[in-house]
Amino acid sequence: MNLDVIGEWKRTHYSVDVKPEMDGCEVTVFGWVQEIRDLGALRFIILQDREGTIQVTVLRKKTSVEVLSKADALQKRFSIGVKGTVKKTDMTPRGVEVIPKEIKVFNTAESPPIDICGKTLAKLDVCLDARALDLCREENIAVFKIQHKAVEAIREFLFAQGFIEVHTPRFIGSATEGGAALFKVDYFGRDAFLAQSPQLYKEQLVMSLEKVFEIGPFFRAEESHTRRHLSEFVSIDIEEAFADAGDVMQLLEHLMHHVCKTVSEKCGRELAVLKYSVKVPELPFKRLTYDEVLEELKAKGIVISWGEDIPTPVLRTLGKIHPYFYFITHWPKSARSFYIQPCADRPELTEGFDLMWRWIELVSGGTRVASKGLLVKQLKEKGLNPDSFRCHLQAFDYGMPPHAGWAIGLERLTMMLTGKKNIREVTLYPRDKARLTP
Amino acid sequence: MNLDVIGEWKRTHYSVDVKPEMDGCEVTVFGWVQEIRDLGALRFIILQDREGTIQVTVLRKKTSVEVLSKADALQKRFSIGVKGTVKKTDMTPRGVEVIPKEIKVFNTAESPPIDICGKTLAKLDVCLDARALDLCREENIAVFKIQHKAVEAIREFLFAQGFIEVHTPRFIGSATEGGAALFKVDYFGRDAFLAQSPQLYKEQLVMSLEKVFEIGPFFRAEESHTRRHLSEFVSIDIEEAFADAGDVMQLLEHLMHHVCKTVSEKCGRELAVLKYSVKVPELPFKRLTYDEVLEELKAKGIVISWGEDIPTPVLRTLGKIHPYFYFITHWPKSARSFYIQPCADRPELTEGFDLMWRWIELVSGGTRVASKGLLVKQLKEKGLNPDSFRCHLQAFDYGMPPHAGWAIGLERLTMMLTGKKNIREVTLYPRDKARLTP
């Protein structure tokens, strides 16, 4: 059962692996025609694959009629295979070219509606409308390779720390977590909702699996159109038994260090394509309390009423004072969810924290409430009905341990690692109020 | 910012890591009270954590009043910490016990509604209703540790093969893939649907990232209540450019070999808890064509009309003839999706395949159609409207390469690796037509 169009063709090398020291070797490369330049006696075909490009040089006088006729018919974006001989040369930037012996055309192509060589960049919405093609741009491939490497580094780190990967449900029966901004689903004729986070489930799981994490899509019916919100996003969630905010903050800063180090060391080519660099942060990260942040802002002439959240324009100012990673700790109870533990000595404060990167909230976390009585009290204080949380509260009857955790937004993390300014650029197929395609 | 209930307590060991050769050492263990046995002068507390159990032995005469009063107050499922001295002993199965110097009670517990020590197992639905507690059973912890290890092994294998992990959207604008069994969402006042698979997106991505995979939740409004269907499941999907069914079948059998080998080697304790073993399969797997399967069944007196799918009761018979892994290839076009490539020499057959494990369809895959014209033709043949696939078809205009892929159901894979007979047992919080909680 072999697809006839491939036949016995097998890729021997990606473009970047064809090197001058392979002079005289036979190779087979696969990819797409990125550019064609015709100089009469010579025809240059730039073949692109996901790893880069390689020049295929057709010398009219020395090439068979069959190969010539195929080379002449090529157009941009045709997907092709080339069997040929590697030649060292001074005429290409990488010092190497391939002299073709055989060309196979897998598929033809229309003229692309957007320039994917990046010379004239279309508006983001135009690019997103042709996303499959837009993703062929070298910069976009670089973005998603960096994202891939970051997620790999995160798992590697969490595995080493003894975390178990879990899969919690997206369908939930009642509008928990305040019920704000949940998507409603027709679930066999009754109402269900799509989970905004694995929060309640990951908390329940510390009773059995103790240290858990989940990486997956979650949903929020976000009305506002900003550069950092989507209606569907990937969350990286952990929860740990017998741990508190201090423990998981330390885990988090070491994780961020590991991710930045991995990406800066292993994604050199991709970062060069993006003309960006990732600084490996020093440990420990700066820790500011909410009160200290308010003081700093006051010194800049900005007054925030105590207990209120910090609005985005103000965070931008804060990001100028602290241009890299910093924690904001001891948030007021009024600005945190019902499941965050109040501080023992000042119960109007909580053990909730945010990890900031410049002005962007990258991670939110904290010690959770482990006492059922306190949880019920805090639900009521937030105007929520404990009856809607019956299934969740039940878990707290059987020895719920102290626990803490956090959630990283993968897209925001990717913005940090790639320097992209709009969350839609770091999402393969972004979804917001206006966009549901492609 | 330290949670007062933990204070400076730090776990030094999991239960299983406390060994007889540590006689005399000081340890701190955390966990839950699984059992208490009182012999008057002695009180045995079996402490359970996710890795196993350890006996804490309280000798009334040699124990402080403070520790004694705490030990006497303990009940099943209290979450506790114990600081104590390791003692080698002949009196416990593992040859070791801990003599407590300090006991900390983190949380108390009600009397559990189900027996989680596994002596009297409640009905599955009763267990699922108290799932957070039910998951504390040693067998359940074993199941999800095996699942975790299997997924880790899958990623490890795919990373080594150069696959890039991607995150495709769950919200889709139109009811594609036939529209059958899709969940409808209220998306800011208009209709959207939840994706059944990343099929179309992963196909588009081979144009840029070439080799991609995704592991995540997908949704199917499955009306029938069986032991192997859920409305929400985790799919492990790959797609590869410049590849055909033969290539991805070979990849798949090597992956299955790697997963079985990893689980059998690294999950010895968990498999022992489940009284199950995982056989490492020999390569290559058996390959049967659809026609050969029909012949085999005919010899058993079962007649399937050519072109029809093979119903479950018949698969059970087939599973008895082939008791481990086997491929069924060359499925008729009538039994496959529109995106599966027909065979060049016999266009009524396809390059679609299933990987079977006994009677269970574990994986489905095939070579995909890369030609836009053929894709449009096959959409029409299946009664689908190409206009609904406009966004997807557009990608085929720009050099779509030949490609192939498959999808593994993670829950079915976990059934295979744990010997569990109902898919709900291998899902943390299963969802079906009847069940939307906890």
PDB file of C-alpha atoms in Angstrom, chain B residues 129-354:
ATOM      1  CA  ASP B 129     -20.581   9.678  41.885  1.00  0.00           C
ATOM      2  CA  ALA B 130     -17.858   9.959  44.541  1.00  0.00           C
ATOM      3  CA  ARG B 131     -15.051  10.096  41.995  1.00  0.00           C
ATOM      4  CA  ALA B 132     -12.565  12.303  43.901  1.00  0.00           C
ATOM      5  CA  LEU B 133     -12.626   9.775  46.728  1.00  0.00           C
ATOM      6  CA  ASP B 134     -12.875   6.746  44.413  1.00  0.00           C
ATOM      7  CA  LEU B 135      -9.675   7.864  42.682  1.00  0.00           C
ATOM      8  CA  CYS B 136      -7.822   7.373  45.967  1.00  0.00           C
ATOM      9  CA  ARG B 137      -8.142   3.593  45.512  1.00  0.00           C
ATOM     10  CA  GLU B 138      -4.762   2.057  44.861  1.00  0.00           C
ATOM     11  CA  GLU B 139      -5.996   0.480  41.582  1.00  0.00           C
ATOM     12  CA  ASN B 140      -7.244   3.805  40.276  1.00  0.00           C
ATOM     13  CA  ILE B 141      -3.990   5.565  41.090  1.00  0.00           C
ATOM     14  CA  ALA B 142      -2.233   2.724  39.241  1.00  0.00           C
ATOM     15  CA  VAL B 143      -4.470   3.154  36.161  1.00  0.00           C
ATOM     16  CA  PHE B 144      -3.741   6.874  35.831  1.00  0.00           C
ATOM     17  CA  LYS B 145      -0.050   6.506  36.513  1.00  0.00           C
ATOM     18  CA  ILE B 146       0.090   3.967  33.680  1.00  0.00           C
ATOM     19  CA  GLN B 147      -1.842   6.339  31.430  1.00  0.00           C
ATOM     20  CA  HIS B 148       0.552   9.149  32.333  1.00  0.00           C
ATOM     21  CA  LYS B 149       3.574   6.982  31.575  1.00  0.00           C
ATOM     22  CA  ALA B 150       2.069   5.857  28.260  1.00  0.00           C
ATOM     23  CA  VAL B 151       1.459   9.448  27.147  1.00  0.00           C
ATOM     24  CA  GLU B 152       4.975  10.405  28.210  1.00  0.00           C
ATOM     25  CA  ALA B 153       6.340   7.514  26.136  1.00  0.00           C
ATOM     26  CA  ILE B 154       4.253   8.586  23.133  1.00  0.00           C
ATOM     27  CA  ARG B 155       5.577  12.148  23.265  1.00  0.00           C
ATOM     28  CA  GLU B 156       9.138  10.929  23.748  1.00  0.00           C
ATOM     29  CA  PHE B 157       8.776   8.761  20.637  1.00  0.00           C
ATOM     30  CA  LEU B 158       7.147  11.464  18.501  1.00  0.00           C
ATOM     31  CA  PHE B 159       9.688  14.112  19.579  1.00  0.00           C
ATOM     32  CA  ALA B 160      12.511  11.782  18.534  1.00  0.00           C
ATOM     33  CA  GLN B 161      10.795  11.375  15.141  1.00  0.00           C
ATOM     34  CA  GLY B 162      10.706  15.149  14.615  1.00  0.00           C
ATOM     35  CA  PHE B 163       7.000  15.742  15.220  1.00  0.00           C
ATOM     36  CA  ILE B 164       5.897  19.179  16.426  1.00  0.00           C
ATOM     37  CA  GLU B 165       3.108  19.409  19.001  1.00  0.00           C
ATOM     38  CA  VAL B 166       0.258  21.680  17.936  1.00  0.00           C
ATOM     39  CA  HIS B 167      -2.952  23.097  19.401  1.00  0.00           C
ATOM     40  CA  THR B 168      -5.835  23.292  16.940  1.00  0.00           C
ATOM     41  CA  PRO B 169      -9.206  24.919  17.671  1.00  0.00           C
ATOM     42  CA  ARG B 170     -12.138  23.203  19.347  1.00  0.00           C
ATOM     43  CA  PHE B 171     -14.617  25.816  18.166  1.00  0.00           C
ATOM     44  CA  ILE B 172     -15.537  25.269  14.539  1.00  0.00           C
ATOM     45  CA  GLY B 173     -17.814  27.443  12.463  1.00  0.00           C
ATOM     46  CA  SER B 174     -19.653  24.834  10.437  1.00  0.00           C
ATOM     47  CA  ALA B 175     -20.720  21.261  10.959  1.00  0.00           C
ATOM     48  CA  THR B 176     -17.982  19.577   8.946  1.00  0.00           C
ATOM     49  CA  GLU B 177     -16.976  15.917   8.800  1.00  0.00           C
ATOM     50  CA  GLY B 178     -20.482  14.934   7.917  1.00  0.00           C
ATOM     51  CA  GLY B 179     -22.005  16.959  10.725  1.00  0.00           C
ATOM     52  CA  ALA B 180     -23.038  13.838  12.582  1.00  0.00           C
ATOM     53  CA  ALA B 181     -22.962  13.882  16.341  1.00  0.00           C
ATOM     54  CA  LEU B 182     -21.545  17.371  16.820  1.00  0.00           C
ATOM     55  CA  PHE B 183     -22.258  19.427  19.932  1.00  0.00           C
ATOM     56  CA  LYS B 184     -23.680  22.884  19.280  1.00  0.00           C
ATOM     57  CA  VAL B 185     -22.397  25.902  21.235  1.00  0.00           C
ATOM     58  CA  ASP B 186     -23.914  29.332  21.686  1.00  0.00           C
ATOM     59  CA  TYR B 187     -20.957  31.374  20.383  1.00  0.00           C
ATOM     60  CA  PHE B 188     -21.717  35.012  21.178  1.00  0.00           C
ATOM     61  CA  GLY B 189     -25.247  34.577  19.847  1.00  0.00           C
ATOM     62  CA  ARG B 190     -24.429  32.499  16.777  1.00  0.00           C
ATOM     63  CA  ASP B 191     -24.006  28.740  16.303  1.00  0.00           C
ATOM     64  CA  ALA B 192     -20.646  27.087  16.593  1.00  0.00           C
ATOM     65  CA  PHE B 193     -19.754  23.422  16.998  1.00  0.00           C
ATOM     66  CA  LEU B 194     -17.217  21.496  19.034  1.00  0.00           C
ATOM     67  CA  ALA B 195     -14.576  19.660  17.027  1.00  0.00           C
ATOM     68  CA  GLN B 196     -14.749  15.860  16.880  1.00  0.00           C
ATOM     69  CA  SER B 197     -11.105  15.674  15.853  1.00  0.00           C
ATOM     70  CA  PRO B 198      -8.292  17.904  14.619  1.00  0.00           C
ATOM     71  CA  GLN B 199      -8.490  16.142  11.236  1.00  0.00           C
ATOM     72  CA  LEU B 200      -8.851  19.089   8.864  1.00  0.00           C
ATOM     73  CA  TYR B 201      -6.495  21.364  10.812  1.00  0.00           C
ATOM     74  CA  LYS B 202      -3.742  18.818  11.161  1.00  0.00           C
ATOM     75  CA  GLU B 203      -3.966  18.175   7.427  1.00  0.00           C
ATOM     76  CA  GLN B 204      -3.576  21.896   6.715  1.00  0.00           C
ATOM     77  CA  LEU B 205      -0.571  22.071   9.039  1.00  0.00           C
ATOM     78  CA  VAL B 206       1.491  19.556   7.061  1.00  0.00           C
ATOM     79  CA  MET B 207       1.934  22.388   4.525  1.00  0.00           C
ATOM     80  CA  SER B 208       4.000  24.346   7.039  1.00  0.00           C
ATOM     81  CA  LEU B 209       5.113  22.234  10.004  1.00  0.00           C
ATOM     82  CA  GLU B 210       5.217  18.981   7.972  1.00  0.00           C
ATOM     83  CA  LYS B 211       5.071  16.541  10.899  1.00  0.00           C
ATOM     84  CA  VAL B 212       2.568  17.463  13.600  1.00  0.00           C
ATOM     85  CA  PHE B 213       0.790  15.850  16.501  1.00  0.00           C
ATOM     86  CA  GLU B 214      -1.859  16.870  18.983  1.00  0.00           C
ATOM     87  CA  ILE B 215      -2.986  15.228  22.206  1.00  0.00           C
ATOM     88  CA  GLY B 216      -6.143  16.698  23.666  1.00  0.00           C
ATOM     89  CA  PRO B 217      -9.874  16.474  24.322  1.00  0.00           C
ATOM     90  CA  PHE B 218     -12.407  16.164  21.519  1.00  0.00           C
ATOM     91  CA  PHE B 219     -16.177  15.830  21.571  1.00  0.00           C
ATOM     92  CA  ARG B 220     -18.786  13.584  20.064  1.00  0.00           C
ATOM     93  CA  ALA B 221     -22.496  13.619  20.819  1.00  0.00           C
ATOM     94  CA  GLU B 222     -22.574   9.837  21.081  1.00  0.00           C
ATOM     95  CA  GLU B 223     -26.128   8.643  21.653  1.00  0.00           C
ATOM     96  CA  SER B 224     -25.314   5.014  22.326  1.00  0.00           C
ATOM     97  CA  HIS B 225     -24.237   3.874  25.763  1.00  0.00           C
ATOM     98  CA  THR B 226     -21.434   1.344  25.403  1.00  0.00           C
ATOM     99  CA  ARG B 227     -18.387   0.345  27.383  1.00  0.00           C
ATOM    100  CA  ARG B 228     -16.071   2.054  24.916  1.00  0.00           C
ATOM    101  CA  HIS B 229     -17.748   5.361  23.963  1.00  0.00           C
ATOM    102  CA  LEU B 230     -17.747   8.716  25.731  1.00  0.00           C
ATOM    103  CA  SER B 231     -19.013  12.145  24.698  1.00  0.00           C
ATOM    104  CA  GLU B 232     -15.616  13.616  25.588  1.00  0.00           C
ATOM    105  CA  PHE B 233     -12.395  11.742  24.938  1.00  0.00           C
ATOM    106  CA  VAL B 234      -8.692  12.374  24.483  1.00  0.00           C
ATOM    107  CA  SER B 235      -7.342  11.855  20.999  1.00  0.00           C
ATOM    108  CA  ILE B 236      -3.709  11.361  20.035  1.00  0.00           C
ATOM    109  CA  ASP B 237      -3.454  12.594  16.460  1.00  0.00           C
ATOM    110  CA  ILE B 238      -0.552  12.736  14.063  1.00  0.00           C
ATOM    111  CA  GLU B 239      -0.222  13.900  10.475  1.00  0.00           C
ATOM    112  CA  GLU B 240       2.893  13.700   8.284  1.00  0.00           C
ATOM    113  CA  ALA B 241       3.787  15.364   4.983  1.00  0.00           C
ATOM    114  CA  PHE B 242       5.412  13.396   2.161  1.00  0.00           C
ATOM    115  CA  ALA B 243       4.205  10.151   3.708  1.00  0.00           C
ATOM    116  CA  ASP B 244       1.614   7.487   2.941  1.00  0.00           C
ATOM    117  CA  ALA B 245      -0.353   4.890   4.900  1.00  0.00           C
ATOM    118  CA  GLY B 246       2.559   2.438   4.807  1.00  0.00           C
ATOM    119  CA  ASP B 247       4.861   4.996   6.443  1.00  0.00           C
ATOM    120  CA  VAL B 248       2.499   5.940   9.255  1.00  0.00           C
ATOM    121  CA  MET B 249       1.539   2.298   9.901  1.00  0.00           C
ATOM    122  CA  GLN B 250       5.199   1.509  10.424  1.00  0.00           C
ATOM    123  CA  LEU B 251       5.524   4.544  12.699  1.00  0.00           C
ATOM    124  CA  LEU B 252       2.460   3.386  14.615  1.00  0.00           C
ATOM    125  CA  GLU B 253       3.582  -0.165  15.219  1.00  0.00           C
ATOM    126  CA  HIS B 254       6.961   1.048  16.445  1.00  0.00           C
ATOM    127  CA  LEU B 255       5.174   3.515  18.715  1.00  0.00           C
ATOM    128  CA  MET B 256       2.939   0.766  20.145  1.00  0.00           C
ATOM    129  CA  HIS B 257       5.991  -1.374  20.730  1.00  0.00           C
ATOM    130  CA  HIS B 258       7.701   1.504  22.532  1.00  0.00           C
ATOM    131  CA  VAL B 259       4.631   2.218  24.702  1.00  0.00           C
ATOM    132  CA  CYS B 260       4.140  -1.431  25.692  1.00  0.00           C
ATOM    133  CA  LYS B 261       7.841  -1.799  26.443  1.00  0.00           C
ATOM    134  CA  THR B 262       7.934   1.388  28.538  1.00  0.00           C
ATOM    135  CA  VAL B 263       4.830   0.505  30.548  1.00  0.00           C
ATOM    136  CA  SER B 264       5.898  -3.105  31.109  1.00  0.00           C
ATOM    137  CA  GLU B 265       9.348  -1.995  32.248  1.00  0.00           C
ATOM    138  CA  LYS B 266       8.526   1.123  34.253  1.00  0.00           C
ATOM    139  CA  CYS B 267       5.092   0.401  35.712  1.00  0.00           C
ATOM    140  CA  GLY B 268       5.834  -2.920  37.404  1.00  0.00           C
ATOM    141  CA  ARG B 269       4.318  -1.874  40.731  1.00  0.00           C
ATOM    142  CA  GLU B 270       1.186  -0.447  39.093  1.00  0.00           C
ATOM    143  CA  LEU B 271       0.655  -3.535  36.925  1.00  0.00           C
ATOM    144  CA  ALA B 272       1.083  -5.749  39.998  1.00  0.00           C
ATOM    145  CA  VAL B 273      -1.606  -3.717  41.796  1.00  0.00           C
ATOM    146  CA  LEU B 274      -3.895  -4.308  38.808  1.00  0.00           C
ATOM    147  CA  LYS B 275      -2.883  -7.990  38.546  1.00  0.00           C
ATOM    148  CA  TYR B 276      -2.264  -7.402  34.861  1.00  0.00           C
ATOM    149  CA  SER B 277       0.660  -7.635  32.501  1.00  0.00           C
ATOM    150  CA  VAL B 278       1.478  -5.892  29.247  1.00  0.00           C
ATOM    151  CA  LYS B 279       3.023  -8.029  26.548  1.00  0.00           C
ATOM    152  CA  VAL B 280       5.599  -6.328  24.339  1.00  0.00           C
ATOM    153  CA  PRO B 281       4.369  -7.081  20.798  1.00  0.00           C
ATOM    154  CA  GLU B 282       6.546  -8.458  18.027  1.00  0.00           C
ATOM    155  CA  LEU B 283       7.157  -6.359  14.915  1.00  0.00           C
ATOM    156  CA  PRO B 284       5.821  -6.051  12.296  1.00  0.00           C
ATOM    157  CA  PHE B 285       2.163  -6.374  13.287  1.00  0.00           C
ATOM    158  CA  LYS B 286      -0.070  -8.693  11.286  1.00  0.00           C
ATOM    159  CA  ARG B 287      -1.659  -6.986   8.279  1.00  0.00           C
ATOM    160  CA  LEU B 288      -5.036  -8.213   7.021  1.00  0.00           C
ATOM    161  CA  THR B 289      -6.961  -6.648   4.193  1.00  0.00           C
ATOM    162  CA  TYR B 290     -10.664  -6.002   4.592  1.00  0.00           C
ATOM    163  CA  ASP B 291     -11.270  -8.712   1.984  1.00  0.00           C
ATOM    164  CA  GLU B 292      -9.162 -11.213   3.950  1.00  0.00           C
ATOM    165  CA  VAL B 293     -11.114 -10.413   7.115  1.00  0.00           C
ATOM    166  CA  LEU B 294     -14.389 -11.086   5.271  1.00  0.00           C
ATOM    167  CA  GLU B 295     -12.978 -14.456   4.112  1.00  0.00           C
ATOM    168  CA  GLU B 296     -11.917 -15.371   7.660  1.00  0.00           C
ATOM    169  CA  LEU B 297     -15.363 -14.502   8.966  1.00  0.00           C
ATOM    170  CA  LYS B 298     -17.054 -16.467   6.193  1.00  0.00           C
ATOM    171  CA  ALA B 299     -15.067 -19.513   7.289  1.00  0.00           C
ATOM    172  CA  LYS B 300     -16.633 -18.990  10.741  1.00  0.00           C
ATOM    173  CA  GLY B 301     -20.079 -18.825   9.174  1.00  0.00           C
ATOM    174  CA  ILE B 302     -20.432 -15.025   9.433  1.00  0.00           C
ATOM    175  CA  VAL B 303     -21.319 -13.169   6.244  1.00  0.00           C
ATOM    176  CA  ILE B 304     -20.692  -9.424   5.896  1.00  0.00           C
ATOM    177  CA  SER B 305     -21.935  -7.700   2.723  1.00  0.00           C
ATOM    178  CA  TRP B 306     -18.954  -6.285   0.902  1.00  0.00           C
ATOM    179  CA  GLY B 307     -18.607  -2.557   1.547  1.00  0.00           C
ATOM    180  CA  GLU B 308     -20.195  -2.578   4.976  1.00  0.00           C
ATOM    181  CA  ASP B 309     -18.525  -1.775   8.256  1.00  0.00           C
ATOM    182  CA  ILE B 310     -17.831  -4.697  10.610  1.00  0.00           C
ATOM    183  CA  PRO B 311     -20.269  -4.613  13.540  1.00  0.00           C
ATOM    184  CA  THR B 312     -19.063  -4.957  17.137  1.00  0.00           C
ATOM    185  CA  PRO B 313     -20.374  -8.495  17.827  1.00  0.00           C
ATOM    186  CA  VAL B 314     -18.504  -9.691  14.727  1.00  0.00           C
ATOM    187  CA  LEU B 315     -15.341  -7.882  15.832  1.00  0.00           C
ATOM    188  CA  ARG B 316     -15.525  -9.910  19.047  1.00  0.00           C
ATOM    189  CA  THR B 317     -15.275 -13.096  16.959  1.00  0.00           C
ATOM    190  CA  LEU B 318     -12.382 -11.615  15.006  1.00  0.00           C
ATOM    191  CA  GLY B 319     -10.645 -10.723  18.292  1.00  0.00           C
ATOM    192  CA  LYS B 320     -10.711 -14.386  19.250  1.00  0.00           C
ATOM    193  CA  ILE B 321      -8.892 -15.343  16.027  1.00  0.00           C
ATOM    194  CA  HIS B 322      -6.353 -12.516  16.442  1.00  0.00           C
ATOM    195  CA  PRO B 323      -5.777 -12.031  20.143  1.00  0.00           C
ATOM    196  CA  TYR B 324      -3.304  -9.110  19.990  1.00  0.00           C
ATOM    197  CA  PHE B 325      -2.450  -6.292  17.567  1.00  0.00           C
ATOM    198  CA  TYR B 326      -3.389  -6.473  13.872  1.00  0.00           C
ATOM    199  CA  PHE B 327      -4.048  -4.014  11.080  1.00  0.00           C
ATOM    200  CA  ILE B 328      -7.122  -4.116   8.834  1.00  0.00           C
ATOM    201  CA  THR B 329      -6.194  -2.356   5.572  1.00  0.00           C
ATOM    202  CA  HIS B 330      -7.793  -1.579   2.217  1.00  0.00           C
ATOM    203  CA  TRP B 331     -11.194  -0.615   3.578  1.00  0.00           C
ATOM    204  CA  PRO B 332     -13.913  -0.022   0.989  1.00  0.00           C
ATOM    205  CA  LYS B 333     -14.585   3.595   0.116  1.00  0.00           C
ATOM    206  CA  SER B 334     -18.146   3.272   1.418  1.00  0.00           C
ATOM    207  CA  ALA B 335     -16.855   2.607   4.943  1.00  0.00           C
ATOM    208  CA  ARG B 336     -14.343   5.482   5.116  1.00  0.00           C
ATOM    209  CA  SER B 337     -14.407   9.296   5.308  1.00  0.00           C
ATOM    210  CA  PHE B 338     -14.190  11.637   2.350  1.00  0.00           C
ATOM    211  CA  TYR B 339     -10.580  12.584   3.082  1.00  0.00           C
ATOM    212  CA  ILE B 340      -9.176   9.056   2.670  1.00  0.00           C
ATOM    213  CA  GLN B 341      -7.215   8.399  -0.526  1.00  0.00           C
ATOM    214  CA  PRO B 342      -8.624   5.724  -2.869  1.00  0.00           C
ATOM    215  CA  CYS B 343      -6.210   3.000  -4.035  1.00  0.00           C
ATOM    216  CA  ALA B 344      -4.658   3.772  -7.421  1.00  0.00           C
ATOM    217  CA  ASP B 345      -5.276   0.286  -8.844  1.00  0.00           C
ATOM    218  CA  ARG B 346      -8.669  -0.439  -7.261  1.00  0.00           C
ATOM    219  CA  PRO B 347     -10.515   2.853  -6.648  1.00  0.00           C
ATOM    220  CA  GLU B 348     -13.370   1.134  -4.776  1.00  0.00           C
ATOM    221  CA  LEU B 349     -10.797   0.449  -2.039  1.00  0.00           C
ATOM    222  CA  THR B 350      -8.945   3.028   0.066  1.00  0.00           C
ATOM    223  CA  GLU B 351      -5.593   3.501   1.714  1.00  0.00           C
ATOM    224  CA  GLY B 352      -7.441   3.668   5.051  1.00  0.00           C
ATOM    225  CA  PHE B 353      -6.541   1.311   7.893  1.00  0.00           C
ATOM    226  CA  ASP B 354      -7.519   0.455  11.459  1.00  0.00           C
TER     227      ASP B 354
END
